[in-house]
PDB file of C-alpha atoms in Angstrom:
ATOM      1  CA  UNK A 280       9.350  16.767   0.892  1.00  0.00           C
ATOM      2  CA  UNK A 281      12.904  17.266  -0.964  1.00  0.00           C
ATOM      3  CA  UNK A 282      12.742  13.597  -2.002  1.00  0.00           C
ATOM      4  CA  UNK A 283       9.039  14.234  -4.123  1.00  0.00           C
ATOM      5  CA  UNK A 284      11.295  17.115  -6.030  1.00  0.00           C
ATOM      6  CA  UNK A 285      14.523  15.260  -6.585  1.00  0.00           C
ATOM      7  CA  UNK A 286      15.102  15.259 -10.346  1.00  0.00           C
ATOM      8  CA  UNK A 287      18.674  13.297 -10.128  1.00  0.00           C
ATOM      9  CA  UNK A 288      20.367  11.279  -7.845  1.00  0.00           C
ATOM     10  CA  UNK A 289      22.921  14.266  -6.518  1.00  0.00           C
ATOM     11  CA  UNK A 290      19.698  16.097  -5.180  1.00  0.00           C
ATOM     12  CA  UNK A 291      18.382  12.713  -4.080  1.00  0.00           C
ATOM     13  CA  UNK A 292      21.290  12.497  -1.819  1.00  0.00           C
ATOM     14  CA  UNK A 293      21.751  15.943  -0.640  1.00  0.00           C
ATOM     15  CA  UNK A 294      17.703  15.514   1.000  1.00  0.00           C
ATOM     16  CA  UNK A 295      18.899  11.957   2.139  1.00  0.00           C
ATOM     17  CA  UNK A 296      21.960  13.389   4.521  1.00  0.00           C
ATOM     18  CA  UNK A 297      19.533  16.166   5.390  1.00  0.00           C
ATOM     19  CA  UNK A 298      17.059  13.540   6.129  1.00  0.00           C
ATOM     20  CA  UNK A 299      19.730  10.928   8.202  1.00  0.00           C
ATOM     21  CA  UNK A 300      20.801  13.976   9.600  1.00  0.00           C
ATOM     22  CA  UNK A 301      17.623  14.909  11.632  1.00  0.00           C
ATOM     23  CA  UNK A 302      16.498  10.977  11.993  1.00  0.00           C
ATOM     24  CA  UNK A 303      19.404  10.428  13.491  1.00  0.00           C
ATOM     25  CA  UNK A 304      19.017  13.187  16.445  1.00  0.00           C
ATOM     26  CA  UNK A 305      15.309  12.856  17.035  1.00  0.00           C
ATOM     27  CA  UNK A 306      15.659   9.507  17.387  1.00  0.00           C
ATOM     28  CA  UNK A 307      18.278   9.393  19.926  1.00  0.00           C
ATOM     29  CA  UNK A 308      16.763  12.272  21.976  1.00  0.00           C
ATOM     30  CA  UNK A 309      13.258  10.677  21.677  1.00  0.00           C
ATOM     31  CA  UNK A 310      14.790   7.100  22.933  1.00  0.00           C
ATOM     32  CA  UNK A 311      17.501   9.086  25.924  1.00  0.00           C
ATOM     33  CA  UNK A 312      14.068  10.842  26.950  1.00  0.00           C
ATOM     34  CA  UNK A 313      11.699   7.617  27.212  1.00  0.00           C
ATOM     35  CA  UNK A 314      14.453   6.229  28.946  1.00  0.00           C
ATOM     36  CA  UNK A 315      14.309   8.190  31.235  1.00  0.00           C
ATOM     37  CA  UNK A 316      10.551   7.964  32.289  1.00  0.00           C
ATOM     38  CA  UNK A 317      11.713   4.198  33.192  1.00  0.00           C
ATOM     39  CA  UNK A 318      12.373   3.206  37.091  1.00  0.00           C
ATOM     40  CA  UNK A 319      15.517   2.221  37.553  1.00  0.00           C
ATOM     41  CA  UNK A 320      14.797  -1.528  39.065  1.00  0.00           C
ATOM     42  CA  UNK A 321      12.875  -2.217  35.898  1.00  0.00           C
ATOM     43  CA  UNK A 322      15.432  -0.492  33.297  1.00  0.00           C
ATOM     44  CA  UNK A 323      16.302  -3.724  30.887  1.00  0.00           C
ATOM     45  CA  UNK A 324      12.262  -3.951  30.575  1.00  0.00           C
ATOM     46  CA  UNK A 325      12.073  -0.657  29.547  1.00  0.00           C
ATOM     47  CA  UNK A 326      14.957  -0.082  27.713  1.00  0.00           C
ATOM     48  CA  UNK A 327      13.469  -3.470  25.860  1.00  0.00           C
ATOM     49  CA  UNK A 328       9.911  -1.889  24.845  1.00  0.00           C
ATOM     50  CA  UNK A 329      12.174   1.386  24.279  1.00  0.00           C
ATOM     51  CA  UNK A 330      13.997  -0.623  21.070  1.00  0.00           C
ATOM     52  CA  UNK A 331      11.119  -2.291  20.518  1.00  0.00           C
ATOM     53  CA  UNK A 332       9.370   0.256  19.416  1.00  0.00           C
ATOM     54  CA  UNK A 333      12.105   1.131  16.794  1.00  0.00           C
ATOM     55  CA  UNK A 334      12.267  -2.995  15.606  1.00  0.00           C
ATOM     56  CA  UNK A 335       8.825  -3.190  14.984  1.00  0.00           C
ATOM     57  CA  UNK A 336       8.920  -0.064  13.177  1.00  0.00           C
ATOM     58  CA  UNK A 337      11.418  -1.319  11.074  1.00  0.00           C
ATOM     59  CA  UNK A 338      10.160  -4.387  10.449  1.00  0.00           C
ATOM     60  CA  UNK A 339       6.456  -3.079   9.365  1.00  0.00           C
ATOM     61  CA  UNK A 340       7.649  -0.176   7.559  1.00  0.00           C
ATOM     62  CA  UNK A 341       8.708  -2.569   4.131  1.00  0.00           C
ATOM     63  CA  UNK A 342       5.291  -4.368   4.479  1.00  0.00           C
ATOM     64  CA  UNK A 343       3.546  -0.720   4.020  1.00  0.00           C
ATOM     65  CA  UNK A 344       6.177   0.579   1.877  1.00  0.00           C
ATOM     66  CA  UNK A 345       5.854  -2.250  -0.641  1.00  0.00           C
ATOM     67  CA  UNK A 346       1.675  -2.068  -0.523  1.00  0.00           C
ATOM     68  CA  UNK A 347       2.059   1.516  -1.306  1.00  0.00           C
ATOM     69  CA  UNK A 348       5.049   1.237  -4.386  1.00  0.00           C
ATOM     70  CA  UNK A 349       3.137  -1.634  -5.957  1.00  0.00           C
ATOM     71  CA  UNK A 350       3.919  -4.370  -7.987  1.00  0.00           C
ATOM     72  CA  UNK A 351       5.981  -2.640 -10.023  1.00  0.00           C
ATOM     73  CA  UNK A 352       7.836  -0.575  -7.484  1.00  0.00           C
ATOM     74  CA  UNK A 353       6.442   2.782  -9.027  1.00  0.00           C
ATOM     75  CA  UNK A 354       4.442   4.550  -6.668  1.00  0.00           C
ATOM     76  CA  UNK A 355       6.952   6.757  -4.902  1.00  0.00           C
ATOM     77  CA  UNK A 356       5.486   9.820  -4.237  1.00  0.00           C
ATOM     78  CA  UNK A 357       2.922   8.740  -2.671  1.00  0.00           C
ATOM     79  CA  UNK A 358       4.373   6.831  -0.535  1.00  0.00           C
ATOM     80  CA  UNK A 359       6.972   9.850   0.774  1.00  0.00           C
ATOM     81  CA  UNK A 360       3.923  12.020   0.913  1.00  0.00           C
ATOM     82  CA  UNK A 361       2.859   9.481   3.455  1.00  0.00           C
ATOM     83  CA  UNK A 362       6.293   9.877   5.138  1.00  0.00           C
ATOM     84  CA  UNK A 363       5.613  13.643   4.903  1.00  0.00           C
ATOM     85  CA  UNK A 364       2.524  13.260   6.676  1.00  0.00           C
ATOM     86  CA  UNK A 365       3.736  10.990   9.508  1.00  0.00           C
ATOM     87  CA  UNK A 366       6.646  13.734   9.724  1.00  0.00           C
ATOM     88  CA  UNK A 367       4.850  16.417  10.348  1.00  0.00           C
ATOM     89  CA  UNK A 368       2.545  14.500  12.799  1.00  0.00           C
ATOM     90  CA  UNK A 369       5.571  13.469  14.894  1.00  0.00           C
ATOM     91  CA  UNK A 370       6.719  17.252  14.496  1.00  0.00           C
ATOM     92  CA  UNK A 371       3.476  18.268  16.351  1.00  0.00           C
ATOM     93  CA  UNK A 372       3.677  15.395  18.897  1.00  0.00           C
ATOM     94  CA  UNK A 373       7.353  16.683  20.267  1.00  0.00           C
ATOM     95  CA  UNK A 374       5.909  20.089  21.566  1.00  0.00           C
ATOM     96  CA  UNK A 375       4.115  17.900  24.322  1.00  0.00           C
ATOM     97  CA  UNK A 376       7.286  15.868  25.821  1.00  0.00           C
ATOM     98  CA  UNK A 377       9.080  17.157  28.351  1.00  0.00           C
ATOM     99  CA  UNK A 378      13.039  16.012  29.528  1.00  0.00           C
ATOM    100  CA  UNK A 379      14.924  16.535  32.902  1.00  0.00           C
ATOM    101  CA  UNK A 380      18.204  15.541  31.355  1.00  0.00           C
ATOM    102  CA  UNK A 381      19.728  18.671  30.832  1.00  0.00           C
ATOM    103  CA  UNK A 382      18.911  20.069  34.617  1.00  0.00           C
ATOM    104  CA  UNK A 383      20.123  16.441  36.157  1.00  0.00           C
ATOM    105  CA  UNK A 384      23.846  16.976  34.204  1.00  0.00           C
ATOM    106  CA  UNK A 385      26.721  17.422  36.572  1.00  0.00           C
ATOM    107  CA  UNK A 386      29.496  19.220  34.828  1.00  0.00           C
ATOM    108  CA  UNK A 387      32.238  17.552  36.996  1.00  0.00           C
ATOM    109  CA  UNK A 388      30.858  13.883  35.640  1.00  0.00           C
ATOM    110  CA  UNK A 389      33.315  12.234  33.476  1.00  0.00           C
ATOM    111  CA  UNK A 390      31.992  10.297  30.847  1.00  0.00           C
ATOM    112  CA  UNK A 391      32.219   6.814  30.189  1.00  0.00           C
ATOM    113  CA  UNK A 392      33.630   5.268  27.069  1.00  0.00           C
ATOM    114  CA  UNK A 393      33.192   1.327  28.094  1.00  0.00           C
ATOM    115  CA  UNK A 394      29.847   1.441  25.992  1.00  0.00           C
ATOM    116  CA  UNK A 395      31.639   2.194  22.586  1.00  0.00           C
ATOM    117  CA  UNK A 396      33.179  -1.331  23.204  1.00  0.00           C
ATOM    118  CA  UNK A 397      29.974  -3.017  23.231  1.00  0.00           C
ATOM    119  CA  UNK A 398      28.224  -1.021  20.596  1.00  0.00           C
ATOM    120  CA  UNK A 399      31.633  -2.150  18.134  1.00  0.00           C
ATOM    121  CA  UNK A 400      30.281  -5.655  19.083  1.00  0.00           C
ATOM    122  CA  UNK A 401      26.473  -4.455  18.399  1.00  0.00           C
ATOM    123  CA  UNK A 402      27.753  -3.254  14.975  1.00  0.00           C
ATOM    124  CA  UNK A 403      28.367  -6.866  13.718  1.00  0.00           C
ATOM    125  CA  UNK A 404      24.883  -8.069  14.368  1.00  0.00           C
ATOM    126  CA  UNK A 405      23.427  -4.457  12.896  1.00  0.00           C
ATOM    127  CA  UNK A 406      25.737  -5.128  10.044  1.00  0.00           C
ATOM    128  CA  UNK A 407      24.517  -8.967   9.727  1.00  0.00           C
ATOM    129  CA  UNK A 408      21.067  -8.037  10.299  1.00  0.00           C
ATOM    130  CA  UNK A 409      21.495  -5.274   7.421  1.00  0.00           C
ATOM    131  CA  UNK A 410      21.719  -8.396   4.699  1.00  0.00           C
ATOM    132  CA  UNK A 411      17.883  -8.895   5.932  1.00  0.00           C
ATOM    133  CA  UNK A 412      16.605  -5.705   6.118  1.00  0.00           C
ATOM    134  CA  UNK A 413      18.193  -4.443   3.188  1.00  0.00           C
ATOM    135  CA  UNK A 414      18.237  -7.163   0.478  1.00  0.00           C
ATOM    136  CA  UNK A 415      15.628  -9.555   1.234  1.00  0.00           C
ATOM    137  CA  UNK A 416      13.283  -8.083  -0.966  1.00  0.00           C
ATOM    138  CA  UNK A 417      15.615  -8.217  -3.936  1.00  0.00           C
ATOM    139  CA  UNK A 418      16.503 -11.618  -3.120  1.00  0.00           C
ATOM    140  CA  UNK A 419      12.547 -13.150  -2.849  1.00  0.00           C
ATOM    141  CA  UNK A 420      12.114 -11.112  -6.236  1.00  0.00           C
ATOM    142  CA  UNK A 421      14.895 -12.517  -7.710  1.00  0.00           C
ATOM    143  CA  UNK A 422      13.635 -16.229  -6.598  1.00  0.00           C
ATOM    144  CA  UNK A 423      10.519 -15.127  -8.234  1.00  0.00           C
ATOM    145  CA  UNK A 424       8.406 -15.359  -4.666  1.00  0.00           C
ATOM    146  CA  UNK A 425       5.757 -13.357  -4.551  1.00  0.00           C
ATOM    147  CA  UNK A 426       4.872 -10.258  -1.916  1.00  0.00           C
ATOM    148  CA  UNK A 427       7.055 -11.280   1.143  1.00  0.00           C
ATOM    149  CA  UNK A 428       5.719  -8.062   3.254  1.00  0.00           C
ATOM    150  CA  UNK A 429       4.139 -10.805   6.036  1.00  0.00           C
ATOM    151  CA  UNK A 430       7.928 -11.682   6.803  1.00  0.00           C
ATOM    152  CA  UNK A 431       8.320  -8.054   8.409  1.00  0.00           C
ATOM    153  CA  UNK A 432       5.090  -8.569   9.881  1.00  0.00           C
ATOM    154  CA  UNK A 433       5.450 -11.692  11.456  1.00  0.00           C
ATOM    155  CA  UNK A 434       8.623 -10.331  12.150  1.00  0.00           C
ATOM    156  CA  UNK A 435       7.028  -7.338  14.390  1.00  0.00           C
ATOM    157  CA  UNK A 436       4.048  -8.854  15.768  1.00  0.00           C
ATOM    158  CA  UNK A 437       6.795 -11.867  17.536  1.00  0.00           C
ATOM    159  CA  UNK A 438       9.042  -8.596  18.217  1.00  0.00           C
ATOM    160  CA  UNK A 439       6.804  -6.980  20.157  1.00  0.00           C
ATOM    161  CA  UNK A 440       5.114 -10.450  22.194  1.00  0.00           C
ATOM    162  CA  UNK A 441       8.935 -11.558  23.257  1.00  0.00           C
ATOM    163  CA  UNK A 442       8.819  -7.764  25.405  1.00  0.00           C
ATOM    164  CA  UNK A 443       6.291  -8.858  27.672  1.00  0.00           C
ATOM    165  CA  UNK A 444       8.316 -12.215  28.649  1.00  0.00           C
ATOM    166  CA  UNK A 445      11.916 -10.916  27.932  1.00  0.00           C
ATOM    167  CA  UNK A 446      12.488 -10.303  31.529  1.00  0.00           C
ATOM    168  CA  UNK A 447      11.765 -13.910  32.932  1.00  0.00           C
ATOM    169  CA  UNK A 448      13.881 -15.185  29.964  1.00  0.00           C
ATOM    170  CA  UNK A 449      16.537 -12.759  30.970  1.00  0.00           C
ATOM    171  CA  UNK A 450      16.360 -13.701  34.945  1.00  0.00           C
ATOM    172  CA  UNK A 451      16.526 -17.664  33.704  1.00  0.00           C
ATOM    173  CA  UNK A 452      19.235 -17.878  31.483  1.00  0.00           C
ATOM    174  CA  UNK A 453      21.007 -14.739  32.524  1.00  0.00           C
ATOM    175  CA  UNK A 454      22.021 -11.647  29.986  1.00  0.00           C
ATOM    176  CA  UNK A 455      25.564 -13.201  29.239  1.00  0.00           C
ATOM    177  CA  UNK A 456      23.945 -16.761  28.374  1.00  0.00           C
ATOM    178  CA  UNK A 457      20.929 -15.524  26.869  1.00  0.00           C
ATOM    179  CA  UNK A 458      22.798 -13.065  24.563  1.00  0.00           C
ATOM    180  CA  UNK A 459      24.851 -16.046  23.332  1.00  0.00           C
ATOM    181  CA  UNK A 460      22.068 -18.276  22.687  1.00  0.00           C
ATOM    182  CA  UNK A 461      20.282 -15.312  21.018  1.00  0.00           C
ATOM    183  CA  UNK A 462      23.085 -14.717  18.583  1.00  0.00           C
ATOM    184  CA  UNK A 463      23.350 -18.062  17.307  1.00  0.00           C
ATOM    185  CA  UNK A 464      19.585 -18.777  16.758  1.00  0.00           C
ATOM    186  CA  UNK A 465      20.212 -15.491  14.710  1.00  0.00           C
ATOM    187  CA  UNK A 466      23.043 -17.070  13.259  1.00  0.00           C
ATOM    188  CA  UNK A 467      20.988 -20.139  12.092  1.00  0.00           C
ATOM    189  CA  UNK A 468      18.076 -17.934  10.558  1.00  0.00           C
ATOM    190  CA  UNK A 469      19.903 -15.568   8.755  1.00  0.00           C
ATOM    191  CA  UNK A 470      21.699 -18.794   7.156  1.00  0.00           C
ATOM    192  CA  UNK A 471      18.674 -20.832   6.501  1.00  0.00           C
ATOM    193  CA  UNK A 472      17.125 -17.847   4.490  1.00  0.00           C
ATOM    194  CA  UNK A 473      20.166 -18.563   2.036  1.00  0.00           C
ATOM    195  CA  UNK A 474      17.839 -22.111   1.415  1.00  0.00           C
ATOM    196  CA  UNK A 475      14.534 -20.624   1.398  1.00  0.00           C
ATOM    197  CA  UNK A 476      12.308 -21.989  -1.925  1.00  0.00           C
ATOM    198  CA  UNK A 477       9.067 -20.370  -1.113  1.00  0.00           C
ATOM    199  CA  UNK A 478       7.205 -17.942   0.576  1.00  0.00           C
ATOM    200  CA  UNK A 479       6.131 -20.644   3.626  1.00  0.00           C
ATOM    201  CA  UNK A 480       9.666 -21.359   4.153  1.00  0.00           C
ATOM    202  CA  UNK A 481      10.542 -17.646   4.693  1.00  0.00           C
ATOM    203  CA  UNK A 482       7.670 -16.599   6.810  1.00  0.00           C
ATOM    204  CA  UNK A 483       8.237 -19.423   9.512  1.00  0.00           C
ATOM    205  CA  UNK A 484      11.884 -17.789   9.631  1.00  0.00           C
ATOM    206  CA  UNK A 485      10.389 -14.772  10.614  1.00  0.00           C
ATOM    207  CA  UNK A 486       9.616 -16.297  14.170  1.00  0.00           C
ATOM    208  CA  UNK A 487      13.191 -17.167  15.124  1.00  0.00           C
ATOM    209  CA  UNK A 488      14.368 -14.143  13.401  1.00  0.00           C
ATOM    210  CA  UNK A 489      11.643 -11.685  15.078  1.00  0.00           C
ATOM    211  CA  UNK A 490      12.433 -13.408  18.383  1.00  0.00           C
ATOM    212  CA  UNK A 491      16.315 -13.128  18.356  1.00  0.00           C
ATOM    213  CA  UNK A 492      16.749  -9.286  17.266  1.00  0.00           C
ATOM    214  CA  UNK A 493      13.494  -8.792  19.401  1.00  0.00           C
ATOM    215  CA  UNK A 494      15.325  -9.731  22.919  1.00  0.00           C
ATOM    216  CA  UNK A 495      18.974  -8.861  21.578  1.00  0.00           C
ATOM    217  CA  UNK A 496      19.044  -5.778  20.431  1.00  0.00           C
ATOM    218  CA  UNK A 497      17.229  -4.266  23.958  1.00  0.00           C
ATOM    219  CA  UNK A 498      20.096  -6.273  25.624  1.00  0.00           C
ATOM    220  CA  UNK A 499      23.078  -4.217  24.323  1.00  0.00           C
ATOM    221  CA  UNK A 500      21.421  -0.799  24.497  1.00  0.00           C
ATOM    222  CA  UNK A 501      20.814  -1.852  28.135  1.00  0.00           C
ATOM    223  CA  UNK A 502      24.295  -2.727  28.394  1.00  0.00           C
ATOM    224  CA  UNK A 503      25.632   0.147  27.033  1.00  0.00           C
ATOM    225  CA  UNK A 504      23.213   2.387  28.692  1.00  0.00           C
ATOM    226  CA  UNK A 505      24.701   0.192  32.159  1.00  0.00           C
ATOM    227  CA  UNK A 506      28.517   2.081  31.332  1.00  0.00           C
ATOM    228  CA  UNK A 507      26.662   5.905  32.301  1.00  0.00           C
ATOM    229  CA  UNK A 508      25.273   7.243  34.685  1.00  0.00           C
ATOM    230  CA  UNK A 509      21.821   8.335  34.544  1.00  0.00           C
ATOM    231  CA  UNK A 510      22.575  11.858  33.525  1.00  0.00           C
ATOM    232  CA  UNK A 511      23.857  10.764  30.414  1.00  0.00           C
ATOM    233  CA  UNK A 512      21.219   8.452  28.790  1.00  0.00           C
ATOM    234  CA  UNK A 513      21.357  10.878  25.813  1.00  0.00           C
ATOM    235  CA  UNK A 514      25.182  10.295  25.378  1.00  0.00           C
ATOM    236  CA  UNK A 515      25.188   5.953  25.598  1.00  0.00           C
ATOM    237  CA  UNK A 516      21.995   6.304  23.357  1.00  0.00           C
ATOM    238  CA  UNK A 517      23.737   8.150  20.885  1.00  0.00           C
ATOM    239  CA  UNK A 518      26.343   5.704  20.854  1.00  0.00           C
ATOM    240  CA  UNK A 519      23.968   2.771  20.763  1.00  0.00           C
ATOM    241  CA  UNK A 520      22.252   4.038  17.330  1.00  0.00           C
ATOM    242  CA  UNK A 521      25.582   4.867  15.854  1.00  0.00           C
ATOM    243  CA  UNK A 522      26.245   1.023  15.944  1.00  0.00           C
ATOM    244  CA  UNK A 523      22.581   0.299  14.674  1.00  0.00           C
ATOM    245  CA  UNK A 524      22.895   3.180  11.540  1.00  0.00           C
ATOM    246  CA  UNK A 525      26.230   2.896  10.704  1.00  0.00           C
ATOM    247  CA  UNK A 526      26.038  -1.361  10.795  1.00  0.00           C
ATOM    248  CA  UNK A 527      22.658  -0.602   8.592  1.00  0.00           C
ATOM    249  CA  UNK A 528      23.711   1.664   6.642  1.00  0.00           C
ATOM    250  CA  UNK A 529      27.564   0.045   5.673  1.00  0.00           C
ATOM    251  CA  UNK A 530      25.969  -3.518   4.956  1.00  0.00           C
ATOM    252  CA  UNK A 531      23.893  -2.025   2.055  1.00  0.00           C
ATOM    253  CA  UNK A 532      26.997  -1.044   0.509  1.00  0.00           C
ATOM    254  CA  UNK A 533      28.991  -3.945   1.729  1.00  0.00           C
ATOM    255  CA  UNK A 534      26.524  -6.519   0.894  1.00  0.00           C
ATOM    256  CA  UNK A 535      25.451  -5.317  -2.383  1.00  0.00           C
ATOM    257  CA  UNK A 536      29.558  -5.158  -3.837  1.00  0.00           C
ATOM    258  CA  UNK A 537      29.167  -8.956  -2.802  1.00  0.00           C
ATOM    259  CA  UNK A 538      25.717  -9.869  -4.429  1.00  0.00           C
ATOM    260  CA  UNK A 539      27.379  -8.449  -7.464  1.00  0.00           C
ATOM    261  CA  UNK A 540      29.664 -11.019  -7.373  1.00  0.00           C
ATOM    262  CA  UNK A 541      28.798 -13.803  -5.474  1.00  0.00           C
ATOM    263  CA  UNK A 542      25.230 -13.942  -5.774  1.00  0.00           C
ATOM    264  CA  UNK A 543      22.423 -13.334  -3.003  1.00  0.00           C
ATOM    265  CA  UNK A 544      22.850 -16.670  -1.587  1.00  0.00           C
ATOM    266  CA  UNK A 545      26.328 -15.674   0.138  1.00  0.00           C
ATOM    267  CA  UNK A 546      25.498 -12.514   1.744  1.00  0.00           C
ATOM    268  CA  UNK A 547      23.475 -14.719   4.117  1.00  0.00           C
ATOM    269  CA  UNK A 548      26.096 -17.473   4.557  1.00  0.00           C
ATOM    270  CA  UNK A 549      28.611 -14.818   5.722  1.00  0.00           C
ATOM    271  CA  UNK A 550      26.173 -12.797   7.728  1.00  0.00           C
ATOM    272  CA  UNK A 551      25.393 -16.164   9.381  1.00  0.00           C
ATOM    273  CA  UNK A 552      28.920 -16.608   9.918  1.00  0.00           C
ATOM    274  CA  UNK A 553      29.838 -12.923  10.973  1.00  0.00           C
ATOM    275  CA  UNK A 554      26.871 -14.012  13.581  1.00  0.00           C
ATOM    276  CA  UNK A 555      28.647 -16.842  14.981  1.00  0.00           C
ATOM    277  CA  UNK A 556      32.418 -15.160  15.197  1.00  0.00           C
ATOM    278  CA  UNK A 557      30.306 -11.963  16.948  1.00  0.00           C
ATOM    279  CA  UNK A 558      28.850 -14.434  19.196  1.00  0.00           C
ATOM    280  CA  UNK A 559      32.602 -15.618  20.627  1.00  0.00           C
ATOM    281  CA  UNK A 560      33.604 -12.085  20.617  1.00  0.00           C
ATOM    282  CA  UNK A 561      30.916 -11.274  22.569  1.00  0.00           C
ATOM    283  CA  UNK A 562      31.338 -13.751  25.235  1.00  0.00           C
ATOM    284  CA  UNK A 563      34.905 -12.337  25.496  1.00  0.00           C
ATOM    285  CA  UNK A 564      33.898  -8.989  25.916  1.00  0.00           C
ATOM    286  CA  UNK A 565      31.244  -9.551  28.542  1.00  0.00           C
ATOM    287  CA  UNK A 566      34.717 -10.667  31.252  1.00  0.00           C
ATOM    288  CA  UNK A 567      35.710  -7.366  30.716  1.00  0.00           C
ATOM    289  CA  UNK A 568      32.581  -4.957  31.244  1.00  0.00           C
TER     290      UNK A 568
END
């Protein structure tokens, strides 16, 4: 509502910490709380559907954003009206869910801090990821391509198919090998969108790039989720989405200081490579949790 009413950018910003502020909670409660609906045996599928649900989100939510703005990117209002309306839909929705996790917390329980380890790993392919989600439509427009919304799409729809067969990939390959191979075929898609020259190009990269983040991304909130006990879901959530936000949210500043200098074009060469050295990290820190 604040953001239909800001007249300058310092009020702008003051309803966007408000606004991060509240995302941020609800959406780690909401996620601790499916969580915890999931049986154990079957935790990495639903821990996987779990972050799905937040992926595909993010990947259709610039394909209805950019409908609603327009060609000429001037239709905000309506579309945080929209937002406003979703909101307060969402609001209503929360009176009907119900959480154990405050009864099931034992006092005496140390926590575990093995999962901040993992999620500093997470943050590089957040922070990779964030050259996609945050300056691919700038990029396309700059290429003069036209509406690229069916990336994000195509991006969601192979997203949310990879859920129902991540579990036999899993049990094949195994996390630690399947995380690897993962990385770099996200690696080699973020890269190849640096040598995109139309719109066909870029939506067949969707499929690699839906498929990688689609099956990664569950994989490290499962591993982090792995370092707690059950009683504190809430706590290795939390610490999951602080490496998703803050890798999202530092790569639009990060990224855009080196568009202004390099060009679009290298903000995906250096993701891809920021990819590849997260990759070898990885492997490194799997030996030791």
């Amino acid at each position: 509502m604040g953001y239909c009413f800001s007249k300058n950018v310092y009020l702008f910003l003051l309803f966007r910490i408000i606004h991060g502020l509240g995302f941020g909670i609800s959406l780690t409660c909401a996620t601790a709380i499916s969580n915890e609906y999931v049986p154990a045996s079957r935790l990495s599928e639903g821990v996987g559907f779990t972050s799905s649900a937040n992926t595909i989100a993010n990947a259709t939510g610039p394909t209805i954003a950019l409908a609603i703005l327009g060609k000429k990117y001037t239709n905000f209002i309506s579309l945080f009206l929209l937002l406003l309306v979703i909101s307060l839909i969402t609001f209503c929705f929360s009176f009907f869910i119900k959480s154990s996790t405050k009864s099931n917390v034992d006092k005496k329980e140390k926590q575990s801090y093995k999962g901040i380890i993992i999620c500093m790993v997470f943050f590089l392919a957040t922070f990779s990821q964030g050259a996609v989600n945050n300056y691919l439509t700038s990029y396309t427009k700059d290429l003069g391509l036209g509406n690229i919304g069916l990336f994000f799409t195509i991006t969601a729809v192979v997203t949310f198919i990879s859920r129902f067969f991540s579990k036999r990939i899993q049990d094949f390959f195994g996390m630690r090998k399947l995380s690897f191979i993962l990385t770099l075929i996200m690696a080699a898609s973020v890269f190849m969108i640096s040598l995109i020259k139309n719109e066909t190009q870029l939506f067949l990269l969707a499929i690699p790039c839906g498929l990688a983040t689609g099956l990664l991304f569950p994989i490290f909130n499962y591993r982090i989720i792995q370092t707690v006990n059950a009683s504190q879901f809430a706590f290795a959530t939390s610490i999951y989405y602080c490496g998703l936000d803050i890798g999202y949210g530092l790569s639009a500043i990060a990224w855009g200081y080196v568009v202004q200098y390099f060009g679009y074009h290298v903000i995906y060469v250096l993701a891809a490579l920021l990819l590849i050295v997260m990759a070898m990290i990885d492997q490194i820190v799997y030996k030791k949790i």
